[in-house]
Coordinates of C-alpha atoms in Angstrom, one line a residue:
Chain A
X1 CA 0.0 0.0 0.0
X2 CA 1.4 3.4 -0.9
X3 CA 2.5 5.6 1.9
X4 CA 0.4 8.1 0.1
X5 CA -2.6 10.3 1.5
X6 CA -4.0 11.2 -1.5
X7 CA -6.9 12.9 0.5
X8 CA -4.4 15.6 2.4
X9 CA -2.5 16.2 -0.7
X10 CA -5.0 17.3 -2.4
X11 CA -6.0 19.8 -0.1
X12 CA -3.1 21.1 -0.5
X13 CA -3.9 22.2 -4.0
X14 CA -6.8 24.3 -4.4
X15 CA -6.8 24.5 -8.0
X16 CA -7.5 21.1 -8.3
X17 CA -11.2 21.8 -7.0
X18 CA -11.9 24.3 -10.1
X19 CA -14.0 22.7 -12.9
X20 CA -13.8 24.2 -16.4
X21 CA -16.4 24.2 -18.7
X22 CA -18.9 23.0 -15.6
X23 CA -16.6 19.6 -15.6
X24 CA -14.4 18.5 -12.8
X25 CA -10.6 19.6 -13.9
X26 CA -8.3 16.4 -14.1
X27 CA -4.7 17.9 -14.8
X28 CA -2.5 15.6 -16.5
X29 CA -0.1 18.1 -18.2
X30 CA 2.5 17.8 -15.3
X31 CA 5.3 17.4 -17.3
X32 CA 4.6 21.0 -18.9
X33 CA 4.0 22.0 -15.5
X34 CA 2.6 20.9 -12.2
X35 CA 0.4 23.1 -9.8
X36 CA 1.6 24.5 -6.6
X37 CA 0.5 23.8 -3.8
X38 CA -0.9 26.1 -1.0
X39 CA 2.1 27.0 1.2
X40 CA 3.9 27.5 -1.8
X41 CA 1.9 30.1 -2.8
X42 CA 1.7 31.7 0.6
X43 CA 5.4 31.7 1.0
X44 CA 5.5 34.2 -2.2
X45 CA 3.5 36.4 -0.3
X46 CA 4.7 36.0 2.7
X47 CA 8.3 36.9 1.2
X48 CA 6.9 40.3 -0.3
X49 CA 4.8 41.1 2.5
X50 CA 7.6 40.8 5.1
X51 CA 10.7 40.7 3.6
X52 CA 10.8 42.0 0.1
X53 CA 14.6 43.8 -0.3
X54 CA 17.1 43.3 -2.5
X55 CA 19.6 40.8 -1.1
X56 CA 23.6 40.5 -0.3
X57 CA 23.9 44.0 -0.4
X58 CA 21.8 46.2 2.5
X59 CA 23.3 46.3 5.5
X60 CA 19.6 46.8 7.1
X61 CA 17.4 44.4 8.6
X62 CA 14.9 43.3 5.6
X63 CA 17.9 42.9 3.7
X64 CA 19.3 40.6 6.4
X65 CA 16.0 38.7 6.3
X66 CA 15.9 38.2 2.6
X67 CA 19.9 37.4 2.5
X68 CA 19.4 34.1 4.9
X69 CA 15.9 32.7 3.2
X70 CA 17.0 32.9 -0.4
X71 CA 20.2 31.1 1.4
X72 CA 18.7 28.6 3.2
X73 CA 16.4 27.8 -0.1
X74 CA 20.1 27.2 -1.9
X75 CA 20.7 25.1 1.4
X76 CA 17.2 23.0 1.1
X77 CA 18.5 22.7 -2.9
X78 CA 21.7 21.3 -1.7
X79 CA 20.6 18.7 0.9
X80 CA 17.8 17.9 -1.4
X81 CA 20.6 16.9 -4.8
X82 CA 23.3 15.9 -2.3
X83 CA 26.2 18.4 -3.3
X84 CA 28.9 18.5 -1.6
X85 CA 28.9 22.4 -1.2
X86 CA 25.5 24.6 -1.4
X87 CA 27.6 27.4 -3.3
X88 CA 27.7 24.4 -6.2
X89 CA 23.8 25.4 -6.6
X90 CA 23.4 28.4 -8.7
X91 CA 19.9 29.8 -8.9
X92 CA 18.4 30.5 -12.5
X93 CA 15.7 31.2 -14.1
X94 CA 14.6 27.7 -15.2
X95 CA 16.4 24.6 -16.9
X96 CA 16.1 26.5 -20.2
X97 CA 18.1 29.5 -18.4
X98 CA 20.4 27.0 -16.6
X99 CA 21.2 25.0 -19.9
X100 CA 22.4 28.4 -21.4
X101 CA 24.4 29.6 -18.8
X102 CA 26.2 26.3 -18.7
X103 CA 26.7 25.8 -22.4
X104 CA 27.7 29.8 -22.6
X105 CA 30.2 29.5 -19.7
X106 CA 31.4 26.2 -20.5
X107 CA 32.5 27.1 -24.6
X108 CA 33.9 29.9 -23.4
X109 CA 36.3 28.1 -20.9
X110 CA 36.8 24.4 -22.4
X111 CA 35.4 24.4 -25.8
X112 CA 37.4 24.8 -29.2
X113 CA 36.9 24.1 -32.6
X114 CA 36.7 20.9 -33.7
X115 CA 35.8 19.6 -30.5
X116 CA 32.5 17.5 -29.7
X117 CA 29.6 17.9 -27.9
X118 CA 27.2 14.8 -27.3
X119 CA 23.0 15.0 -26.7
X120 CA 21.0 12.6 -27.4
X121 CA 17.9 11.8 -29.8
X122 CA 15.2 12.0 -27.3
X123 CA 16.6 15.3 -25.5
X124 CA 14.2 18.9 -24.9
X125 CA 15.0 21.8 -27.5
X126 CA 16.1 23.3 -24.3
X127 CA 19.1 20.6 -24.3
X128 CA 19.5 20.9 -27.9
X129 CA 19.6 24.3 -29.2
X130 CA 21.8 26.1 -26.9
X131 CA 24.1 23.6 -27.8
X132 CA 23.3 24.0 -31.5
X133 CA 24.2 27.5 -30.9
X134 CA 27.5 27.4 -29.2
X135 CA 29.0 24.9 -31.6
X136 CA 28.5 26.7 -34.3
X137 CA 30.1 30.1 -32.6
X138 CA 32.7 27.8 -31.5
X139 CA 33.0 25.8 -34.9
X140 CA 32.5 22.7 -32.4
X141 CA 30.4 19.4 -33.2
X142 CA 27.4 18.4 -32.1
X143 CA 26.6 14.7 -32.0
X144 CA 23.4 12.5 -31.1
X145 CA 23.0 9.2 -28.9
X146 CA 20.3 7.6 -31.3
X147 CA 17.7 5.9 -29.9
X148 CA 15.3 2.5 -30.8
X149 CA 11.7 2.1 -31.2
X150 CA 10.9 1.3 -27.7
X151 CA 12.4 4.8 -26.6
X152 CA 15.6 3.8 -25.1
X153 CA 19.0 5.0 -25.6
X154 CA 21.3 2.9 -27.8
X155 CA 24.4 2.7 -25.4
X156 CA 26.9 0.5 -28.1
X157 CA 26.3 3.8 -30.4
X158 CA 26.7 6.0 -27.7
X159 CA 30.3 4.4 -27.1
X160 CA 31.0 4.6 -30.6
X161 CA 30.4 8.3 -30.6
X162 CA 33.0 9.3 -27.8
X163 CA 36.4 10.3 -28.7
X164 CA 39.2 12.2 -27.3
X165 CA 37.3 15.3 -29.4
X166 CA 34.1 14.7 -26.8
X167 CA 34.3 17.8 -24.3
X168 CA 30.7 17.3 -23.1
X169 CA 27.7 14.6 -22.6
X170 CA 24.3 16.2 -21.7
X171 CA 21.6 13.8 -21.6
X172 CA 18.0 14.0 -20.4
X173 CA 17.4 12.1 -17.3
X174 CA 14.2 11.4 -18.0
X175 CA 12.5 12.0 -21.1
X176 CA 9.1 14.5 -20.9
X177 CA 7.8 12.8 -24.1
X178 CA 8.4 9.5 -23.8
X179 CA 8.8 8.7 -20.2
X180 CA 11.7 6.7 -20.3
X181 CA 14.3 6.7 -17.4
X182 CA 17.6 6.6 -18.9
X183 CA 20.6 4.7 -17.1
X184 CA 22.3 7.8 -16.0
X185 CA 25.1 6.4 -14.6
X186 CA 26.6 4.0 -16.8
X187 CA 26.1 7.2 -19.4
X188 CA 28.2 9.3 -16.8
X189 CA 30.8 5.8 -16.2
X190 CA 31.2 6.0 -19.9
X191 CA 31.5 9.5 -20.1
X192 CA 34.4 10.1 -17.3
X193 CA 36.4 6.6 -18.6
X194 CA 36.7 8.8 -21.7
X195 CA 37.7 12.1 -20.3
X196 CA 34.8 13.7 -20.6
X197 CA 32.1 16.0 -18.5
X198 CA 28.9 15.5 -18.3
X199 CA 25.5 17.2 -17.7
X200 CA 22.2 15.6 -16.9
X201 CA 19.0 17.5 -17.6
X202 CA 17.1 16.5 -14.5
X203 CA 14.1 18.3 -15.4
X204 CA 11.8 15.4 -15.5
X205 CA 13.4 13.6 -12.9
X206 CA 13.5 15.7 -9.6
X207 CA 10.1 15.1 -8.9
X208 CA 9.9 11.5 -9.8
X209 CA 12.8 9.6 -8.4
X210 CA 15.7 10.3 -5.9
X211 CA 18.2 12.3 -7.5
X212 CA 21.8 12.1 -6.2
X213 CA 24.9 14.2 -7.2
X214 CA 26.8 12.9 -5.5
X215 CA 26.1 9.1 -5.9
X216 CA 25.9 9.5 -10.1
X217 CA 29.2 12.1 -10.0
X218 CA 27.4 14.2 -12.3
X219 CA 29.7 17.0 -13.5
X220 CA 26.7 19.4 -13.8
X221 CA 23.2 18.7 -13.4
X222 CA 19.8 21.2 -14.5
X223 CA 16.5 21.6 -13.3
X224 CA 13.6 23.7 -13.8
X225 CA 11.3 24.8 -9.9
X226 CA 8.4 24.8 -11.9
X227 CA 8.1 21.4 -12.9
X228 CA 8.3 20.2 -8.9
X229 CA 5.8 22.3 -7.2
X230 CA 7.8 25.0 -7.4
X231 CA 6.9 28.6 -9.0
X232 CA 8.1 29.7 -12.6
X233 CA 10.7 31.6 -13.8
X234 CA 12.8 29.2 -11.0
X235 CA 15.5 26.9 -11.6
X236 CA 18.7 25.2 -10.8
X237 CA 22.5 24.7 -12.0
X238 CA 24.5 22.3 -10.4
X239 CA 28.0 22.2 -11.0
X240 CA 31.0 20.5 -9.2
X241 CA 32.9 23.6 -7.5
X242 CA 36.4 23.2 -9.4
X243 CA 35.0 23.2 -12.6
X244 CA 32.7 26.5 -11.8
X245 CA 35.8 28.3 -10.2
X246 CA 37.2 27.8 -13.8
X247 CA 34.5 28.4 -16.2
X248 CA 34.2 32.1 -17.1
X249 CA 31.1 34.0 -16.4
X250 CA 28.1 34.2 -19.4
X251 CA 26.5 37.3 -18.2
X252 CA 28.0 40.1 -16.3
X253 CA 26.6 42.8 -13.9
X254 CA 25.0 43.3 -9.8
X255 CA 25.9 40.6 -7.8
X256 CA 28.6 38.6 -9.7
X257 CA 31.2 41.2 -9.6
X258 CA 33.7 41.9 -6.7
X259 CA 35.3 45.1 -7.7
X260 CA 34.8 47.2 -11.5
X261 CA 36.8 49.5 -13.3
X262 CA 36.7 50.7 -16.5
X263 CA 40.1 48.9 -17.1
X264 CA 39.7 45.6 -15.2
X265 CA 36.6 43.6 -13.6
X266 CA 36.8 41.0 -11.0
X267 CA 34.1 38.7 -10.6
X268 CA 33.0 37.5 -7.1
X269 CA 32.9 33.9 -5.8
X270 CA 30.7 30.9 -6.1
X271 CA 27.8 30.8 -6.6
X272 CA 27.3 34.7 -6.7
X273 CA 29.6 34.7 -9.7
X274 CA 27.4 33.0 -12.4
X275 CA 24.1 34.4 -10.6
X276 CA 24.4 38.5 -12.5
X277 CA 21.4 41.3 -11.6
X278 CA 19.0 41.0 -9.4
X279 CA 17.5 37.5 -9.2
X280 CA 14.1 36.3 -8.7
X281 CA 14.3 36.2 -4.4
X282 CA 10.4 34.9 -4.1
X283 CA 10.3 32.9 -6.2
X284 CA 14.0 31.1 -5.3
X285 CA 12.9 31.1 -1.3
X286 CA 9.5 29.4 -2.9
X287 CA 11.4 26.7 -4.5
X288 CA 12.7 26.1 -1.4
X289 CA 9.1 25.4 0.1
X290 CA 8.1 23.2 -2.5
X291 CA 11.6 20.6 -2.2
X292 CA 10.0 20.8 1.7
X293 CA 7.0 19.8 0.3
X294 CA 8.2 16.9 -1.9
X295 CA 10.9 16.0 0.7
X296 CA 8.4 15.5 3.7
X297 CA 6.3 13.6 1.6
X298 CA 9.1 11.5 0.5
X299 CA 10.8 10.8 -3.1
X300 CA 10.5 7.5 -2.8
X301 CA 6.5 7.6 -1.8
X302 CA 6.2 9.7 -4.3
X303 CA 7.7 7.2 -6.7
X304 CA 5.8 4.5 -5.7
X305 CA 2.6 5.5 -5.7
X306 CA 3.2 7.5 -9.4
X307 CA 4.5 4.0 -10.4
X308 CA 1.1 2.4 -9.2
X309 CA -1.0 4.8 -11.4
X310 CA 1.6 4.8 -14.2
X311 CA 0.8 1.1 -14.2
X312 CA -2.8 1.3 -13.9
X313 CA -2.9 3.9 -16.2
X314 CA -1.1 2.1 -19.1
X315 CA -3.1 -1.0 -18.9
X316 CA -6.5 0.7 -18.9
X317 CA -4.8 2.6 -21.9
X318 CA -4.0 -0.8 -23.6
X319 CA -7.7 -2.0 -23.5
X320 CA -9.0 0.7 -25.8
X321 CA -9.2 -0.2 -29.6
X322 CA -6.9 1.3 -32.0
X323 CA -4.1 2.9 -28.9
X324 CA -0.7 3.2 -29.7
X325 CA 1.7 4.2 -26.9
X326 CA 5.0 5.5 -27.5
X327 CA 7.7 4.8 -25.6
X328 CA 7.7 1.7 -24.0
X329 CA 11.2 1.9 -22.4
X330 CA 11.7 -0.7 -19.3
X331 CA 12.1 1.8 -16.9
X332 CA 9.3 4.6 -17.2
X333 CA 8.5 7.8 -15.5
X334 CA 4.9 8.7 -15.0
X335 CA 4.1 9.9 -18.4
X336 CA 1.7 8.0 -21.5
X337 CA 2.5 9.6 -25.0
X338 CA -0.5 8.2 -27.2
X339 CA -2.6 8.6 -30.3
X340 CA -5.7 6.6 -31.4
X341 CA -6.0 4.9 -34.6
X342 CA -5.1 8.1 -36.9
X343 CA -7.1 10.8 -34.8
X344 CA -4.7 14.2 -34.9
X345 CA -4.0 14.7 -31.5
X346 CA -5.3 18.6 -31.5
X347 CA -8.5 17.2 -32.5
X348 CA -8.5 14.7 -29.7
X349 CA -6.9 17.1 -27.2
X350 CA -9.5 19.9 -27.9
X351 CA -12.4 17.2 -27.4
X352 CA -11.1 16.0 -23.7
X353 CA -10.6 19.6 -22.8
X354 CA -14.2 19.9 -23.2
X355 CA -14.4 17.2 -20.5
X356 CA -12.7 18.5 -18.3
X357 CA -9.2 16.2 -19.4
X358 CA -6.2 18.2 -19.6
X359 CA -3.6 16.8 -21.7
X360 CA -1.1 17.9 -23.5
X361 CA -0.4 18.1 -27.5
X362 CA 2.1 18.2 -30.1
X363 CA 5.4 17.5 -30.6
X364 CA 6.1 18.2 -26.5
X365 CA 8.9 20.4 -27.8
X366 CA 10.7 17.6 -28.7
X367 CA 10.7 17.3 -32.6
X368 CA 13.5 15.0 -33.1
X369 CA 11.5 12.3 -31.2
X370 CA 8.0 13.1 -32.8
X371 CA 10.2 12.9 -36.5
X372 CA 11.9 9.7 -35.5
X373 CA 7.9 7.9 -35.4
X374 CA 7.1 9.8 -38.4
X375 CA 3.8 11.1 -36.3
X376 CA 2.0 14.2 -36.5
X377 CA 2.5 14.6 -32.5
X378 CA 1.1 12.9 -29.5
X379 CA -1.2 13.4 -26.9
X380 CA 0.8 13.1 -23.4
X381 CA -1.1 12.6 -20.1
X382 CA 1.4 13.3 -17.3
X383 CA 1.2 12.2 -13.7
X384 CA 1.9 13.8 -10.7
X385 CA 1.2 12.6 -7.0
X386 CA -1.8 14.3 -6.7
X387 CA -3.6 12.6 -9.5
X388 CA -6.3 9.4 -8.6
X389 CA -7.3 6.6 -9.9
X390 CA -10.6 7.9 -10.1
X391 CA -9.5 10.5 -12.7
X392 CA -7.4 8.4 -14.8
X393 CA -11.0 6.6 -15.1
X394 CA -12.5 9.6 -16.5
X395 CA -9.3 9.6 -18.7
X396 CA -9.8 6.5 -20.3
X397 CA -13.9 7.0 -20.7
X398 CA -13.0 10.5 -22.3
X399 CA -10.8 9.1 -25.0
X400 CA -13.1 5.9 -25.5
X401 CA -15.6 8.5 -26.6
X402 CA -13.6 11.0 -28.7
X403 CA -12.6 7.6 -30.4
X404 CA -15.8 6.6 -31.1
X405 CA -16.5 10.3 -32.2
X406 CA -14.3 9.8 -35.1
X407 CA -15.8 6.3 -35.7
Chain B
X30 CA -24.4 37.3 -49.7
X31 CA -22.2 39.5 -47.8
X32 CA -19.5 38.6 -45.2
X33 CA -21.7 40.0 -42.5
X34 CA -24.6 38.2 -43.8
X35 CA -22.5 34.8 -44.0
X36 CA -21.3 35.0 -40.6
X37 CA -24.7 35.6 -39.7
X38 CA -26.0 32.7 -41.0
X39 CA -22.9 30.5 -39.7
X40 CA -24.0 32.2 -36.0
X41 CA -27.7 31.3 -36.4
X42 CA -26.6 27.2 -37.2
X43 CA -24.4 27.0 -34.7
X44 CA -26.7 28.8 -31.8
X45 CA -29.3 25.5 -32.7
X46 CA -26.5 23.3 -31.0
X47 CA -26.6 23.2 -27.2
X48 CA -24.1 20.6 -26.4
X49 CA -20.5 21.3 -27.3
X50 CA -20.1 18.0 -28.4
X51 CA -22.8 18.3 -31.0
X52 CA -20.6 21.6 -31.8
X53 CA -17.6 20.4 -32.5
X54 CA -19.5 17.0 -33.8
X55 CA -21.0 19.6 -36.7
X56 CA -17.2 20.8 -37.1
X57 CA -15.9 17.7 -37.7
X58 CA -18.2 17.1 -40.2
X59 CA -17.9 20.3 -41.9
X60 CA -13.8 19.3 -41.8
X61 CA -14.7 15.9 -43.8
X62 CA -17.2 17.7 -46.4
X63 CA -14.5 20.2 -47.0
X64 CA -13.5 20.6 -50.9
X65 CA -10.4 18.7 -51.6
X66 CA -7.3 20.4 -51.6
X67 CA -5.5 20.3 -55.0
X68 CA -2.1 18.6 -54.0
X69 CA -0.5 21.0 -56.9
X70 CA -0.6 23.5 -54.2
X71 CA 0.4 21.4 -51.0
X72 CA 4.0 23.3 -51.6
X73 CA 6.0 24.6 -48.6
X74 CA 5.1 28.7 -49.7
X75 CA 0.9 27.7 -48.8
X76 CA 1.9 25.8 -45.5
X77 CA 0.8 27.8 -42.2
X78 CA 2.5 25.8 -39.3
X79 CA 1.2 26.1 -35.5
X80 CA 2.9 24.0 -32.8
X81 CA -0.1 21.7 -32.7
X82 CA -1.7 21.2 -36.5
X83 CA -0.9 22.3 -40.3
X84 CA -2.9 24.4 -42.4
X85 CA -2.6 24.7 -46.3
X86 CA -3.7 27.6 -47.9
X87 CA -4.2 28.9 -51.5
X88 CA -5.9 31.5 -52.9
X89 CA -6.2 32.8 -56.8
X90 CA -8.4 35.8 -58.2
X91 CA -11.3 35.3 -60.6
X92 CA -13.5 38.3 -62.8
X93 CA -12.4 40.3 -59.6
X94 CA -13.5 37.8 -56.2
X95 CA -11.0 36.2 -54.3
X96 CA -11.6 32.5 -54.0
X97 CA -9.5 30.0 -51.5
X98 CA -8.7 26.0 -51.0
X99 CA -7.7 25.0 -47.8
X100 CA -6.4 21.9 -45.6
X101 CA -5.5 20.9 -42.1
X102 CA -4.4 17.2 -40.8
X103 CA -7.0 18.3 -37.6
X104 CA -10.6 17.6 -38.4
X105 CA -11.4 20.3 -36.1
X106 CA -9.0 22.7 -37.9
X107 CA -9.9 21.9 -41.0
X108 CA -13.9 22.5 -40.2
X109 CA -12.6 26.0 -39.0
X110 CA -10.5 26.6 -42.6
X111 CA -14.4 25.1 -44.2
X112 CA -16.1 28.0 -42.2
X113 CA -13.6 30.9 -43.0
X114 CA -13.6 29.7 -46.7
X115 CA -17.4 29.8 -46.5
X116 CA -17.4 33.1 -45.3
X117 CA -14.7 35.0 -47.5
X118 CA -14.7 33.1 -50.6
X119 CA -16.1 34.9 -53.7
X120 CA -15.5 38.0 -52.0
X121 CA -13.9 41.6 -53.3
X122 CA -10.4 41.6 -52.1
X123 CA -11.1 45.0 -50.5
X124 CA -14.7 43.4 -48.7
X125 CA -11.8 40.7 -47.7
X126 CA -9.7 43.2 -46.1
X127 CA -12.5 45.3 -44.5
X128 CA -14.2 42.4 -42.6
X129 CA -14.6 42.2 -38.9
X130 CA -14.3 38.3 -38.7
X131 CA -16.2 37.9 -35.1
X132 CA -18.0 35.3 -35.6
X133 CA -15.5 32.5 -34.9
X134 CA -15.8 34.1 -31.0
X135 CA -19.5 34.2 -31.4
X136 CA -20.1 30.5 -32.1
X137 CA -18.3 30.0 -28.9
X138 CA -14.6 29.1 -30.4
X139 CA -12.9 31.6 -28.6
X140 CA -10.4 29.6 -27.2
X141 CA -8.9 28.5 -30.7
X142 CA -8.1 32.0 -31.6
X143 CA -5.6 33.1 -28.9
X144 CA -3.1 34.7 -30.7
X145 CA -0.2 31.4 -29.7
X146 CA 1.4 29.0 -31.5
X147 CA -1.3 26.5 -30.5
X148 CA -3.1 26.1 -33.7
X149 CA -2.5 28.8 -36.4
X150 CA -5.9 30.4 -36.9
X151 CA -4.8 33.8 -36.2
X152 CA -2.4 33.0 -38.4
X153 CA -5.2 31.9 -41.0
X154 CA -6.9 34.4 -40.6
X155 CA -3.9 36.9 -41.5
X156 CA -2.8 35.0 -44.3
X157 CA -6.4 35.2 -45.9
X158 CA -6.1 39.0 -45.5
X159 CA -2.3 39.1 -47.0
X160 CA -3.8 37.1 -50.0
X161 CA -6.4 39.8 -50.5
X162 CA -4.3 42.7 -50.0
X163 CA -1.7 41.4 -52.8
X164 CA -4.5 40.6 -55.6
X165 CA -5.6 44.3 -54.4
X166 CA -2.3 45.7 -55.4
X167 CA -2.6 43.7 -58.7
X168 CA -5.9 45.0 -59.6
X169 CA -4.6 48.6 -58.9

């Protein structure tokens, strides 16, 4: 039985009681985003209606106040990944803003042309085109893990692909479209027997299962707040001090610099150093709440009780006529990425909306993946631990009737 | 008829539906009874993309009306392109460029016209006008 009170979470989340279009809302677009629950919310307030001031530079008291939370959130970030040092946690904007801060700091300080940078087939465009973008400033390479048809990664290519030109391996820990759980750490074995650094995009993976820095000896590791309970426009970089003492800065001005002239800048330390103007303090000291959140409940009940509806989910899936489901990796997250017979997922995504079914559609931002099945896009329902049973019924009845809809 | 007159009338059918689904069931249908779309013109140039579905578009001039085909791989899309080419079809370019097209908010499809990359109908509905405005400049 899953340590799970599904009741008291839920409570917890007040949007979950809206209904839209007069129908009960079930939310299944949690890989896009999941809601936030109440104390969340209130600590945003709460940090603007008794603390709001700029931080690490008042000397008076709400600046004091504001100083320690955003501090102790980079503390609750560190405990929660298991780095060795919280100054290894750099606060951005999102993965999106962490991915470019590391791929901008990281060609500036190791990359070269004709080196190599590896992603892989199933990766974000976030993981892809900042990438895209330094290699070709830097005249560097950019290389892809391929993948097979049940969504995993092929390894024996991966191997083939690293060479003593590899600078960089940034792979997905889990993949948003396709739910597969990729073995991270024989990626990151391979990766360091061959010289190289590597990145995981932990975006999809923070809120599902537990995620250790320490234990994988991930180089650099991303994540997005947003995506585990945590507000937008939050996010995490990760980054083994020694290597973040000798990257170079990607964007310069407030709090990264020690002392400026017009002849000579000097940047401050870690993590200060790669975090430049003033940065989101609510929302930072908010992200902080919401790793509370999923730390009191537990990763690993969270984990279980996801993996009980995943499971349910994609066997009441499999009993209605014409589903395809793509990905079907052995390790899975808590995502489904479907289409029926040869209904165009807008068309079946704009009839469960009217039920009440929120799903997501398209290509998940993910083209590489929707090009390798040579589909128009999928519909993706998404699972977070405050989804039920009860609505994954609903689920299933809603696309049984769009499908027989389209006859 | 007029474009006011043909949105009229596409306002009056769809105020007889008062289920959704029998809404979008009448969409779908209008989707599958949609003309053909000559694959002569299914080139890259007539291709409006959204994040979520593809429309095709083409448009020529005849005796001074502008007349349009249209496709989308969504049913529901492609019963929206059958009710835009319904109501601005075998219409003066400058009637074209002058019409207040409100009636896709009137029969209650509101949401499909935020101005995102979710499905392209803004985007439609732009390109319909742009056709206009060049065969204007022709006739001029």
């Amino acid at each position: 039985m899953s340590k799970i009170n599904i009741h008291q979470i839920r409570e917890q989340f007040p949007i979950l009681k809206c209904t839209v279009y007069g129908k009960p809302l079930a939310y299944f677009d949690n890989a896009a985003t999941t809601h936030k629950p109440d104390r969340v919310v209130r600590k945003i307030k709460e940090v603007y209606e008794s603390m709001n001031s700029n931080i690490h530079r008042g000397v008076h008291y709400l600046s004091n106040q504001a100083t320690m939370a955003y501090e102790q959130a980079r503390n609750k970030v560190q405990i929660f990944i298991n780095a060795a040092h919280s100054h290894e946690v750099i606060f951005t904007s999102g993965a999106t803003g962490a991915i470019n801060l590391l791929a901008n700091s990281f060609a500036d300080t190791y990359l070269s042309e004709g080196d190599e940078i590896i992603i892989s087939h199933m990766e974000h465009h976030s993981n892809i085109v900042p990438w895209q973008m330094v290699c070709k400033r830097k005249k560097a390479l950019l290389k892809v893990i391929p993948i097979n048809s049940h969504g995993e990664l092929l390894l024996d290519e991966f191997e083939k692909l690293l060479s003593t030109k590899t600078k960089l391996v940034a792979v997905t820990y889990v993949s948003n479209t396709l739910g597969t759980v990729n073995p991270i750490e024989e990626i990151i074995e391979k990766t360091h027997a061959n010289n190289s650094l590597m990145m995981v995009d932990a975006s999809q993976a923070v809120q599902h299962l537990k995620v250790d820095v320490k234990t994988m000896d991930t180089d650099f590791l991303v994540f997005s707040g947003h995506k585990i309970y945590g507000p937008t426009g939050t996010g995490v970089l990760y980054g083994k001090e020694k290597l973040l003492n000798e990257m170079e800065p990607w964007q310069g001005g407030g709090e990264m610099i020690k002392n400026v002239s017009f002849e000579q800048t000097t940047y401050n330390e870690l993590p200060f150093k790669f975090e430049a103007g003033t940065p989101n303090i609510a929302g930072s000291i908010a992200l902080g709440e919401a790793i509370d959140f999923v730390s009191e409940l537990g990763i690993e009940n969270i984990a279980e009780y996801e993996d009980e509806l995943l499971n349910y989910a994609t066997e009441q899936f499999l009993q209605i006529p014409g589903m395809r489901i793509f990905g079907t990796a052995s390790k899975k997250a808590s995502v489904i990425s479907f289409l029926v017979n040869d209904i165009h997922p807008f068309d079946m995504g704009t009839l469960l909306d009217k039920m009440g079914l929120a799903v997501r559609t398209g290509h998940h931002c993910t083209q590489p993946i929707i090009d390798y099945f040579g589909i128009p896009g999928t519909l993706r329902a998404s699972i977070a631990v405050y989804n039920t049973k009860e609505e994954i019924d609903r689920l299933v009845a809603g696309i049984t009737k769009v499908a027989q809809m389209f006859g | 008829m007029t474009i006011k007159e043909i949105q009229d009338e596409i306002v009056e059918e769809f105020s007889s539906f008062e289920e959704w689904m029998d809404k979008y069931a009448y969409l779908i249908e209008l989707g599958n009874d949609l003309e053909p779309y000559n694959d002569q013109y299914r080139v890259e140039q007539n291709i409006l993309e959204g994040c979520q579905s593809k429309v095709w578009l083409h448009a020529w001039m005849e005796d001074g009306k502008v007349y349009y085909m249209g496709d989308s791989d969504a049913i529901i899309v492609k019963g929206i392109v059958a009710l835009m080419i319904r109501a601005l079809s075998g219409q003066s370019p400058q009637d074209i460029i002058d019409s207040d097209l409100s009636f896709i908010d009137e029969i209650g499809l509101k949401e499909h016209l935020s101005p995102t990359r979710s499905n392209g109908l803004v985007a439609m509905i732009k390109q319909m006008r742009l056709f206009a405005i060049a065969f204007k400049a022709q006739q001029a």
